Coordinates of C-alpha atoms in Angstrom, one line a residue:
Chain A
M208 CA 248.8 93.4 148.3
I209 CA 249.6 93.1 152.0
H210 CA 246.5 95.0 152.8
N211 CA 244.4 92.5 150.8
L212 CA 246.0 89.6 152.4
L213 CA 245.4 91.0 155.9
S214 CA 241.8 91.8 155.2
N215 CA 241.2 88.3 153.8
Y216 CA 243.3 86.6 156.5
V217 CA 241.0 83.6 156.7
E218 CA 241.3 82.8 153.0
A219 CA 245.1 83.4 153.1
G220 CA 245.4 81.0 156.0
A221 CA 243.3 78.5 154.2
I222 CA 245.6 78.6 151.2
V223 CA 248.6 78.3 153.5
L224 CA 247.0 75.2 155.1
F225 CA 246.4 73.8 151.6
G226 CA 250.0 74.3 150.7
I227 CA 251.2 72.6 153.9
G228 CA 249.0 69.7 153.3
F229 CA 249.9 69.4 149.7
T230 CA 253.6 69.4 150.3
M231 CA 253.2 66.9 153.1
L232 CA 251.2 64.6 150.9
L233 CA 253.7 64.9 148.1
F234 CA 257.0 64.7 149.9
H235 CA 256.6 62.9 153.2
K236 CA 257.9 59.4 153.3
N237 CA 255.6 58.1 155.9
L238 CA 252.3 57.0 154.7
I239 CA 250.3 57.9 157.8
K240 CA 251.8 61.4 157.7
K241 CA 250.9 61.7 154.1
L242 CA 247.3 60.9 155.1
I243 CA 247.5 63.6 157.8
G244 CA 248.7 66.0 155.1
M245 CA 245.8 65.0 152.8
N246 CA 243.4 65.8 155.6
I247 CA 245.1 69.2 156.3
M248 CA 244.9 69.9 152.6
D249 CA 241.2 69.2 152.4
T250 CA 240.5 71.1 155.6
G251 CA 242.2 74.1 153.9
V252 CA 239.8 73.9 151.0
F253 CA 236.8 73.6 153.4
L254 CA 238.0 76.6 155.4
F255 CA 238.3 78.6 152.2
L256 CA 234.8 77.6 151.1
A257 CA 233.2 78.2 154.5
S258 CA 234.8 81.6 154.9
M259 CA 233.8 82.7 151.4
G260 CA 230.3 81.6 152.1
Y261 CA 229.9 83.6 155.3
I262 CA 228.9 87.2 155.2
S263 CA 229.3 88.9 158.6
G264 CA 226.2 90.2 160.2
R265 CA 223.9 87.8 158.4
K266 CA 222.2 84.7 159.8
A267 CA 221.8 81.1 158.9
P268 CA 219.1 80.7 156.2
I269 CA 216.3 79.6 158.5
I270 CA 213.4 82.1 158.5
A271 CA 212.9 83.4 162.0
N272 CA 210.6 86.1 163.3
G273 CA 209.0 86.4 159.8
V274 CA 212.0 88.1 158.2
T275 CA 211.9 87.0 154.6
D276 CA 214.4 89.6 153.2
M277 CA 217.1 87.9 151.3
E278 CA 219.7 90.3 152.7
A279 CA 219.3 88.9 156.2
Y280 CA 220.6 85.5 155.4
I281 CA 223.7 83.8 154.0
N282 CA 223.7 81.4 151.1
P283 CA 223.5 77.8 152.4
V284 CA 225.1 76.2 149.3
P285 CA 228.8 76.7 150.4
A286 CA 228.0 75.0 153.7
G287 CA 226.4 72.1 151.8
L288 CA 229.4 71.8 149.6
V289 CA 231.7 71.7 152.7
L290 CA 229.5 68.9 154.1
T291 CA 229.8 66.9 150.9
G292 CA 233.5 67.5 150.8
I293 CA 233.9 66.2 154.4
V294 CA 232.0 63.1 153.5
V295 CA 234.2 62.5 150.5
S296 CA 237.4 63.2 152.5
V297 CA 236.3 60.8 155.3
S298 CA 235.7 58.0 152.9
V299 CA 239.0 58.6 151.0
T300 CA 240.8 58.6 154.4
A301 CA 239.1 55.3 155.4
V302 CA 240.1 53.6 152.2
M303 CA 243.7 54.9 152.5
L304 CA 244.0 53.7 156.1
A305 CA 242.8 50.2 155.0
L306 CA 245.4 50.3 152.3
S307 CA 248.0 51.3 154.8
V308 CA 247.1 48.3 157.0
R309 CA 247.5 46.0 154.1
L310 CA 250.8 47.5 153.1
Y311 CA 252.1 47.2 156.7
K312 CA 251.0 43.6 157.0
R313 CA 253.1 42.7 154.0
Y314 CA 256.2 44.9 154.3
H315 CA 256.2 45.7 158.1
T316 CA 257.0 49.3 157.5
L317 CA 255.1 52.4 156.5
D318 CA 258.1 54.2 155.0
L319 CA 257.4 54.2 151.3
D320 CA 261.1 54.4 150.3
D321 CA 261.7 51.3 152.4
V322 CA 258.7 49.5 150.9
Y323 CA 259.9 50.3 147.5
A324 CA 263.4 49.1 148.2
L325 CA 262.0 45.9 149.7
S326 CA 259.8 45.3 146.8
V327 CA 262.6 45.7 144.3
H328 CA 264.8 43.6 146.6
I329 CA 262.5 40.6 146.6
N330 CA 261.9 41.2 142.9
E331 CA 258.2 40.7 142.8
D332 CA 257.5 40.4 139.2
R333 CA 254.0 39.2 138.8
Chain B
M228 CA 209.2 65.1 127.8
P229 CA 210.1 62.1 125.6
F230 CA 210.9 59.0 127.6
V231 CA 214.4 58.8 126.2
W232 CA 215.3 61.9 128.2
N233 CA 215.3 59.7 131.3
F234 CA 217.9 57.3 130.0
P235 CA 221.1 59.2 131.1
L236 CA 219.8 59.3 134.7
F237 CA 218.8 55.6 134.4
T238 CA 222.3 54.6 133.4
I239 CA 223.8 56.2 136.6
V240 CA 221.1 55.0 139.0
L241 CA 221.0 51.5 137.6
C242 CA 224.8 51.2 138.0
L243 CA 224.7 52.5 141.6
F244 CA 221.9 50.2 142.5
S245 CA 223.8 47.2 140.9
G246 CA 226.9 48.1 142.9
V247 CA 224.9 47.3 146.0
L248 CA 223.1 44.4 144.5
C249 CA 226.2 42.6 143.4
M250 CA 227.5 42.5 147.0
M251 CA 224.6 40.1 147.7
L252 CA 225.0 37.9 144.6
R253 CA 227.4 35.0 144.2
G254 CA 230.5 35.5 142.1
R255 CA 229.5 34.0 138.8
T256 CA 225.9 35.4 139.1
A257 CA 227.4 38.8 139.7
R258 CA 229.4 38.6 136.6
N259 CA 226.5 37.5 134.4
Y260 CA 224.3 40.2 135.9
T261 CA 227.0 42.8 135.2
I262 CA 227.2 41.7 131.6
V263 CA 223.4 41.8 131.1
L264 CA 223.3 45.2 132.8
E265 CA 226.0 46.6 130.5
A266 CA 224.2 45.3 127.4
V267 CA 221.1 47.0 128.6
L268 CA 223.0 50.3 129.2
I269 CA 224.5 50.1 125.7
V270 CA 221.0 49.9 124.2
M271 CA 219.9 52.9 126.3
V272 CA 222.9 55.0 125.5
S273 CA 222.6 54.1 121.8
A274 CA 219.0 55.3 121.9
V275 CA 220.2 58.6 123.4
L276 CA 222.9 58.9 120.8
W277 CA 220.4 58.3 118.0
Y278 CA 217.8 60.7 119.5
T279 CA 220.3 63.5 120.0
Y280 CA 221.9 63.0 116.6
T281 CA 218.7 63.0 114.7
A282 CA 217.2 65.8 116.7
G283 CA 220.4 67.8 116.2
S284 CA 220.3 69.3 119.7
A285 CA 221.1 68.3 123.2
F286 CA 218.6 68.1 126.1
T287 CA 218.9 69.0 129.7
Y288 CA 217.3 67.0 132.3
S289 CA 216.8 68.9 135.6
M290 CA 216.5 66.6 138.6
G291 CA 213.4 67.3 140.7
E292 CA 212.4 69.9 138.1
F293 CA 214.1 72.7 139.9
P294 CA 214.9 75.5 137.5
A295 CA 218.4 76.4 136.3
P296 CA 220.4 78.2 139.0
W297 CA 219.3 75.9 141.9
G298 CA 218.8 72.3 140.7
N299 CA 221.2 69.6 139.6
E300 CA 221.2 68.9 135.9
I301 CA 222.1 66.1 133.5
R302 CA 222.8 67.1 130.0
A303 CA 223.0 64.8 127.0
G304 CA 224.3 65.7 123.6
C305 CA 225.5 63.3 120.9
L306 CA 229.1 63.7 122.1
E307 CA 228.4 62.7 125.7
A308 CA 226.3 59.8 124.3
L309 CA 229.1 58.7 122.0
I310 CA 231.7 58.8 124.8
A311 CA 229.4 56.9 127.2
L312 CA 228.7 54.3 124.5
A313 CA 232.3 53.8 123.7
F314 CA 233.1 53.5 127.4
L315 CA 230.3 50.9 127.9
I316 CA 231.4 48.8 125.0
V317 CA 235.0 48.8 126.1
M318 CA 233.9 48.0 129.7
L319 CA 231.7 45.1 128.5
C320 CA 234.5 43.7 126.3
S321 CA 237.0 44.0 129.1
V322 CA 234.7 42.2 131.6
I323 CA 234.0 39.3 129.2
G324 CA 237.5 39.0 127.8
G325 CA 239.3 39.3 131.1
W326 CA 237.1 36.8 132.9
R327 CA 239.5 33.8 132.5
F328 CA 242.2 35.9 134.2
T329 CA 239.9 37.5 136.8
A330 CA 238.8 34.0 137.9
L331 CA 242.4 33.1 138.5
D332 CA 243.6 36.3 140.0
I333 CA 240.8 37.0 142.5
D334 CA 239.7 34.9 145.3
E335 CA 236.4 33.0 144.6
S336 CA 234.6 34.5 147.6
K337 CA 235.5 38.1 146.6
I338 CA 234.5 38.1 142.9
N339 CA 231.1 39.5 143.6
L340 CA 232.7 42.4 145.4
Y341 CA 235.0 43.0 142.4
F342 CA 231.9 43.3 140.2
S343 CA 230.2 45.5 142.7
I344 CA 233.2 47.9 142.5
L345 CA 233.2 47.7 138.7
N346 CA 229.5 48.7 138.7
L347 CA 230.1 51.7 140.9
M348 CA 233.0 52.6 138.6
T349 CA 230.6 52.5 135.6
A350 CA 228.2 54.7 137.5
A351 CA 231.0 57.2 138.0
L352 CA 232.1 57.0 134.4
M353 CA 228.5 57.6 133.3
A354 CA 227.9 60.5 135.7
M355 CA 231.1 62.2 134.6
A356 CA 230.0 61.9 131.0
W357 CA 226.5 63.3 131.6
T358 CA 226.8 65.8 134.4
N359 CA 226.1 69.5 133.9
D360 CA 227.1 70.4 137.4
I361 CA 230.8 70.9 138.2
F362 CA 230.5 69.9 141.9
T363 CA 228.7 66.7 141.0
G364 CA 231.7 66.2 138.6
Y365 CA 234.0 66.5 141.6
V366 CA 232.1 64.0 143.7
F367 CA 232.1 61.4 140.9
V368 CA 235.8 62.1 140.3
E369 CA 236.4 61.0 143.9
I370 CA 234.1 57.9 143.5
L371 CA 236.1 57.0 140.3
T372 CA 239.4 57.4 142.3
L373 CA 238.2 55.1 145.1
T374 CA 236.8 52.5 142.7
S375 CA 239.9 52.5 140.6
C376 CA 241.9 51.8 143.7
G377 CA 239.5 49.0 144.5
V378 CA 239.8 47.3 141.1
L379 CA 243.6 47.7 141.3
I380 CA 244.0 46.0 144.7
A381 CA 241.5 43.2 143.9
R382 CA 244.5 41.1 142.9
E383 CA 246.1 40.6 146.2
I384 CA 249.8 40.6 145.6
G385 CA 252.4 42.9 147.1
R386 CA 253.1 45.0 144.0
T387 CA 249.5 45.9 143.5
T388 CA 249.3 47.2 147.1
L389 CA 252.3 49.4 146.6
A390 CA 251.1 50.4 143.2
A391 CA 247.7 51.3 144.7
V392 CA 249.3 53.5 147.4
R393 CA 251.4 55.4 144.8
Y394 CA 248.4 55.7 142.5
M395 CA 246.2 56.9 145.3
I396 CA 248.7 59.5 146.5
L397 CA 249.0 61.1 143.1
N398 CA 245.3 60.9 142.6
L399 CA 244.6 62.6 145.9
L400 CA 246.9 65.4 145.0
G401 CA 245.0 65.7 141.8
S402 CA 241.6 65.7 143.5
G403 CA 242.8 68.3 146.0
L404 CA 243.9 70.6 143.3
F405 CA 240.7 70.0 141.3
L406 CA 238.5 70.7 144.4
L407 CA 240.4 73.9 145.1
G408 CA 240.0 75.0 141.4
V409 CA 236.2 74.2 141.5
V410 CA 235.9 76.2 144.7
L411 CA 237.7 79.1 143.2
L412 CA 235.5 79.1 140.2
Y413 CA 232.4 78.9 142.4
D414 CA 233.6 81.9 144.4
L415 CA 234.2 83.8 141.2
T416 CA 230.9 83.0 139.5
G417 CA 228.5 82.1 142.3
N418 CA 227.2 79.1 140.3
L419 CA 227.9 75.4 140.0
L420 CA 225.9 74.6 136.9
M421 CA 228.0 74.9 133.8
V422 CA 225.8 77.3 131.8
P423 CA 225.3 80.1 134.4
M424 CA 229.0 79.7 135.2
H425 CA 229.9 80.2 131.6
E426 CA 227.8 83.4 131.4
A427 CA 229.4 84.8 134.6
I428 CA 232.9 84.0 133.3
E429 CA 232.2 85.7 130.0
E430 CA 231.0 88.8 131.8
L431 CA 234.0 88.9 134.1
W432 CA 236.4 88.3 131.2
A433 CA 234.8 91.0 129.0
A434 CA 235.0 93.5 131.9
G435 CA 238.7 92.6 132.4
Q436 CA 238.0 91.6 136.0
G437 CA 239.3 88.5 137.9
I438 CA 241.5 87.4 135.0
A439 CA 244.3 86.3 137.3
P440 CA 242.1 84.2 139.6
L441 CA 240.2 82.7 136.6
T442 CA 243.5 81.7 135.0
L443 CA 244.7 80.3 138.3
A444 CA 241.5 78.3 138.9
M445 CA 241.7 76.8 135.4
G446 CA 245.4 76.1 135.8
I447 CA 244.7 74.2 139.1
I448 CA 241.8 72.3 137.6
T449 CA 243.9 71.4 134.5
I450 CA 246.9 70.3 136.6
G451 CA 244.7 68.3 138.9
L452 CA 243.0 66.4 136.2
G453 CA 246.3 66.1 134.3
I454 CA 247.9 64.4 137.3
K455 CA 245.0 62.0 137.6
S456 CA 245.1 61.0 134.0
G457 CA 248.9 60.6 133.8
L458 CA 250.1 63.7 132.0
F459 CA 253.8 64.1 131.7
P460 CA 255.7 64.5 134.3
F461 CA 253.2 62.6 136.4
H462 CA 253.2 59.3 134.5
Y463 CA 255.6 57.2 136.5
W464 CA 252.9 55.3 138.3
M465 CA 251.5 53.9 135.1
P466 CA 253.4 50.6 134.6
D467 CA 252.8 49.3 138.1
T468 CA 249.2 50.4 138.1
Y469 CA 248.2 49.2 134.7
G470 CA 250.6 46.3 134.4
M471 CA 250.1 44.6 137.7
A472 CA 246.4 44.8 138.0
T473 CA 244.2 41.9 136.8
P474 CA 243.7 42.3 133.0
T475 CA 240.2 43.6 133.2
S476 CA 241.2 46.2 135.7
G477 CA 244.3 47.1 133.6
A478 CA 242.2 47.5 130.5
V479 CA 239.5 49.6 132.3
L480 CA 242.0 51.8 134.2
S481 CA 244.1 52.6 131.2
S482 CA 241.5 53.0 128.6
L483 CA 238.5 54.4 130.5
V484 CA 239.4 56.0 133.8
S485 CA 242.1 58.3 132.6
K486 CA 240.0 59.2 129.6
S487 CA 237.1 60.1 131.7
Y488 CA 239.1 62.7 133.6
I489 CA 240.2 64.2 130.2
F490 CA 236.6 64.3 129.0
L491 CA 235.6 66.2 132.1
L492 CA 238.4 68.6 131.4
I493 CA 237.2 69.0 127.8
K494 CA 233.7 69.7 129.1
I495 CA 234.9 72.3 131.5
V496 CA 237.0 74.0 128.8
W497 CA 234.1 74.2 126.3
R498 CA 231.1 74.6 128.6
V499 CA 232.5 76.6 131.6
V500 CA 235.3 78.6 130.3
G501 CA 234.5 78.8 126.6
L502 CA 236.9 78.2 123.7
D503 CA 237.8 81.9 123.1
I504 CA 238.9 82.5 126.7
W505 CA 240.7 79.2 126.9
R506 CA 242.8 80.1 123.8
E507 CA 243.9 83.3 125.5
M508 CA 244.9 81.6 128.7
P509 CA 248.6 80.6 129.2
V510 CA 247.3 77.3 130.6
A511 CA 246.5 76.0 127.1
R512 CA 250.1 76.7 125.9
I513 CA 251.6 75.0 128.9
L514 CA 249.3 72.0 128.3
F515 CA 250.5 71.9 124.7
V516 CA 254.1 71.8 125.7
L517 CA 253.5 69.1 128.4
G518 CA 251.6 67.0 125.9
I519 CA 254.4 67.1 123.4
C520 CA 256.9 66.2 126.2
G521 CA 254.7 63.3 127.2
M522 CA 254.5 62.0 123.7
V523 CA 258.3 61.6 123.6
A524 CA 259.0 60.8 127.3
G525 CA 256.3 58.1 127.4
S526 CA 257.7 56.3 124.4
M527 CA 261.3 56.7 125.6
S528 CA 260.3 55.0 128.9
A529 CA 258.5 52.3 126.9
I530 CA 261.6 51.5 125.0
R531 CA 263.7 51.0 128.1
V532 CA 261.5 48.5 130.0
N533 CA 262.0 44.7 129.8
N534 CA 258.4 43.7 130.4
I535 CA 255.5 43.8 127.9
N536 CA 252.9 45.1 130.3
S537 CA 255.1 48.0 131.4
M538 CA 255.8 48.8 127.8
V539 CA 252.1 48.9 127.0
A540 CA 251.4 51.0 130.1
F541 CA 254.1 53.5 129.3
S542 CA 252.8 53.8 125.7
S543 CA 249.6 55.1 127.4
A544 CA 251.6 58.0 128.7
A545 CA 252.6 58.8 125.2
Q546 CA 249.0 58.5 124.0
I547 CA 247.7 60.7 126.8
G548 CA 250.3 63.2 125.6
Y549 CA 248.7 63.2 122.1
I550 CA 245.3 64.0 123.7
Y551 CA 246.6 66.8 125.8
M552 CA 248.5 68.2 122.8
G553 CA 245.1 68.4 121.0
I554 CA 243.5 70.1 123.9
G555 CA 246.4 72.5 124.3
L556 CA 246.2 73.5 120.6
G557 CA 242.9 75.2 121.5
G558 CA 241.1 75.1 118.2
P559 CA 238.0 73.0 117.5
A560 CA 240.0 70.8 115.2
G561 CA 242.4 70.0 118.0
F562 CA 239.6 69.0 120.3
T563 CA 238.0 66.8 117.6
A564 CA 241.3 65.1 117.1
A565 CA 241.7 64.7 120.9
I566 CA 238.3 63.2 121.3
F567 CA 238.8 60.9 118.4
H568 CA 242.0 59.8 119.9
I569 CA 240.2 59.1 123.2
L570 CA 237.9 56.7 121.4
G571 CA 240.7 55.1 119.3
H572 CA 243.0 54.7 122.2
A573 CA 240.3 53.2 124.4
V574 CA 239.6 50.4 122.0
T575 CA 243.2 49.7 121.2
K576 CA 244.7 49.8 124.7
S577 CA 242.1 47.6 126.2
L578 CA 242.7 45.0 123.5
L579 CA 246.4 45.1 124.2
F580 CA 245.8 44.6 127.9
L581 CA 243.6 41.6 127.2
T582 CA 246.1 39.9 124.9
T583 CA 249.3 40.3 126.9
P584 CA 248.3 38.1 129.8
R585 CA 247.4 35.3 127.4
L586 CA 250.8 35.6 125.8
A587 CA 252.4 35.4 129.2
E588 CA 250.2 32.4 130.2
V589 CA 251.8 30.3 127.4
S590 CA 255.3 31.5 128.2
G591 CA 255.6 30.2 131.7
D592 CA 253.6 33.0 133.3
S593 CA 256.3 35.5 132.5
L594 CA 255.8 39.0 131.0
R595 CA 259.5 39.4 130.2
F596 CA 260.3 39.9 126.6
K597 CA 262.9 37.2 126.5
D598 CA 260.4 34.6 127.7
L599 CA 257.7 35.8 125.2
Q600 CA 259.9 34.8 122.3
G601 CA 257.6 32.9 119.9
S602 CA 254.6 33.1 122.0
G603 CA 252.6 34.3 119.0
Y604 CA 252.7 30.7 117.8
R605 CA 251.8 29.2 121.1
A606 CA 248.8 31.5 121.4
P607 CA 247.8 32.3 117.9
E608 CA 244.6 34.3 118.6
S609 CA 246.3 36.6 121.1
G610 CA 249.3 37.0 118.9
A611 CA 247.1 38.1 116.0
F612 CA 245.1 40.5 118.1
F613 CA 248.2 41.9 119.7
M614 CA 249.7 42.5 116.3
L615 CA 246.6 44.3 115.0
A616 CA 246.4 46.5 118.0
A617 CA 250.2 47.2 117.8
L618 CA 249.7 48.3 114.1
S619 CA 247.0 50.6 115.2
M620 CA 249.2 52.1 117.9
I621 CA 251.9 52.7 115.4
G622 CA 249.5 54.4 113.0
I623 CA 249.2 52.0 110.0
P624 CA 246.4 53.1 107.6
I625 CA 243.0 51.5 108.0
F626 CA 243.4 51.5 111.8
A627 CA 242.2 54.1 114.3
G628 CA 245.7 55.2 115.1
F629 CA 246.3 56.4 111.6
S630 CA 243.1 58.4 111.5
S631 CA 243.8 60.2 114.7
K632 CA 247.3 61.1 113.5
I633 CA 245.8 62.5 110.3
L634 CA 243.3 64.5 112.4
F635 CA 246.1 65.9 114.6
G636 CA 248.0 66.9 111.5
I637 CA 244.9 68.6 110.1
A638 CA 244.4 70.4 113.4
A639 CA 248.0 71.5 113.3
A640 CA 247.7 72.8 109.8
D641 CA 244.6 74.8 110.8
E642 CA 246.6 76.4 113.5
G643 CA 249.7 77.1 111.4
G644 CA 252.8 78.9 112.6
W645 CA 255.4 77.4 114.8
R646 CA 253.0 74.9 116.3
F647 CA 252.5 73.3 112.9
F648 CA 256.2 72.4 112.7
V649 CA 256.4 71.3 116.3
I650 CA 253.4 69.0 116.0
M651 CA 254.6 67.5 112.7
L652 CA 258.0 66.9 114.1
A653 CA 256.6 65.4 117.3
L654 CA 254.2 63.2 115.4
A655 CA 257.0 61.9 113.2
F656 CA 259.4 61.3 116.0
S657 CA 256.7 59.7 118.2
T658 CA 255.7 57.4 115.3
L659 CA 259.3 56.3 114.9
L660 CA 259.6 55.5 118.6
N661 CA 256.3 53.6 118.5
I662 CA 257.6 51.5 115.6
L663 CA 260.7 50.9 117.5
Y664 CA 259.0 49.3 120.5
F665 CA 255.8 47.9 119.2
L666 CA 257.1 46.4 116.0
R667 CA 260.1 45.0 117.9
T668 CA 257.6 43.3 120.3
V669 CA 255.6 41.9 117.4
I670 CA 258.7 40.6 115.7
R671 CA 259.8 39.0 119.0
I672 CA 256.6 37.2 119.7
Y673 CA 256.7 35.8 116.1
T674 CA 260.4 34.7 116.3
E675 CA 260.8 31.1 117.2
R676 CA 264.5 30.4 117.0
G677 CA 266.9 31.5 119.6
S678 CA 264.2 31.3 122.2
T679 CA 265.9 31.7 125.6
L680 CA 263.1 30.4 127.7
T681 CA 264.6 30.3 131.2
R682 CA 261.7 28.5 132.8
P683 CA 260.2 25.5 131.1
V684 CA 256.7 25.8 129.8
I685 CA 254.9 23.7 132.4
D686 CA 251.7 23.2 130.5
M687 CA 249.8 25.2 128.0
P688 CA 246.6 26.1 129.7
G689 CA 243.8 25.0 127.4
G690 CA 242.7 26.7 124.3
V691 CA 240.8 29.9 124.3
K692 CA 237.0 30.0 124.1
W693 CA 234.6 32.4 122.5
D694 CA 234.4 34.4 125.6
Y695 CA 238.0 35.5 125.0
V696 CA 238.0 35.7 121.2
L697 CA 234.7 37.5 120.8
P698 CA 235.4 40.6 122.9
A699 CA 238.8 40.9 121.3
A700 CA 237.3 40.6 117.9
V701 CA 234.7 43.3 118.8
L702 CA 237.4 45.6 119.9
T703 CA 239.4 45.0 116.8
L704 CA 236.4 45.6 114.6
A705 CA 235.7 48.8 116.5
N706 CA 239.3 49.8 115.8
L707 CA 238.9 49.1 112.1
F708 CA 235.6 50.9 112.0
L709 CA 237.2 54.0 113.6
G710 CA 240.0 53.7 111.0
L711 CA 238.0 53.1 107.9
F712 CA 234.9 55.2 108.7
S713 CA 236.6 57.9 110.7
W714 CA 234.5 60.5 108.9
A715 CA 231.4 59.1 110.7
A716 CA 232.9 59.4 114.1
V717 CA 234.3 62.8 113.3
D718 CA 230.9 63.9 112.1
V719 CA 229.3 62.8 115.4
I720 CA 232.1 64.5 117.4
E721 CA 231.8 67.7 115.5
K722 CA 228.1 67.8 115.9
G723 CA 228.4 67.0 119.6
L724 CA 231.0 69.8 120.1
G725 CA 228.5 72.1 118.3
M726 CA 225.9 71.1 120.8
F727 CA 228.1 72.2 123.7
F728 CA 226.8 75.7 123.6

């Protein structure tokens, strides 16, 4: 068990990062810190994907010096998935930041507990 | 290749293109354009449904003609077509029927942007119904998340912003888990297309290898999609999200967006994992228990609230519980019932969300029960449609709600054992609770005397026009169709599930 964890330390670290980000996104009160947590969480997944996709000793899949042997290169798909994931993550972050700005303009705080209390206090119904 | 094979891709691409185009149109033009577009899409999807149903087999459209392990694929069977068709019809009815409220809730200069987002959402809904590639599924899950946030905050009041933040946070947790699950499955199988993934998983399972990671990956995917669709205990965001948004958004969010995630899960269970392996996983049993809990907890919350939209929203939590119970049951009959319930609930819940704002409109713009007293007389059309939809939610015969309860009962009887008793008890109890809050509301809106209207009714905003009555009538007819001719829908669903292999 420990041996497996040590030999796959990158993946283990990625899952730890995912856990940190996930708990932050779930439990932190501050919206901006939640967003930071979300980015950590996504980075954890990307690290996991990138480390799984890399095989040590092999090269990027660009044919050089006429070597066409499949064993010489790594699979480019995981890297492509990481790129797609990064794009998605960036756009989600952008939307959430815009939402935070709107929330702040209205309630003058980013602490979600306070926002909720305020919202109940002024009894916004419709 | 018959020309009809192109239609699934056309639906996605046309919607994506229209999303951009609507940004450049003026508000009303954008609305008319969206309505025409959706009508065209309905024709296309009906053609696909007819083609796959008569041909008796599904077709796979590989984009760029790259062969299986490399390219990206779209796959259309009659189940995918049926779901897409139902989604489009509900979307069209919500857009037309909710227009009078949309025009009031959203700033004139931003209406074209609203329709732009709705079109992008339709693209995501279509793509999630058609895709044969699990990572494409993930990308469109995120697009659906972003666009649902967009239609939610289109009505710029404080509560929708707060609701959107809470909704997005839970959705992002769900997306993160789903992505991790997809990545784990990819690492285990080395494929992203569903068919080769399924072959690899069967091989692994037969060899007894990687059972723990496979179960983990499926568990993460299930929880992720469960959070996003409002599975118990993650349903507390529902009333603010569905109830505060403009009625079109509320109808679309509750009846289409959450169902779309569930349909993706059903596809993953059938086409990636396979039914036999799914039944052996503990995930299915956990889902079953959570579904039952949701059925009861959602209704309990619905009884306690004092506002009609929150009640309707919480009843969604109960209905989502029904669907997950069917999936957790694990047999084909359970899935048939779950998919039938997806259709039935989509037409019923969107109708409810279209009628409640009109009832509020004639009650001094208040959604509180005590102000709604007698509103069924002040807005006769809405009152009648609300009553019909409420009867369907309770499960009165000839409505869709009844047929789906029968189907769940049959699925439970197929399964036998302790689950049969649990399901029968849960169905009975949940029906009782449904009667308690839906019938109470129906009686209340038709009770004139003792009206405790705190705010005077300022004016009764004009009568309703065909553009409100017609969509509501279409949704009611669809509901009656599903109730009276449930065998036809079940036949298509079963045939479609058979095409999943």
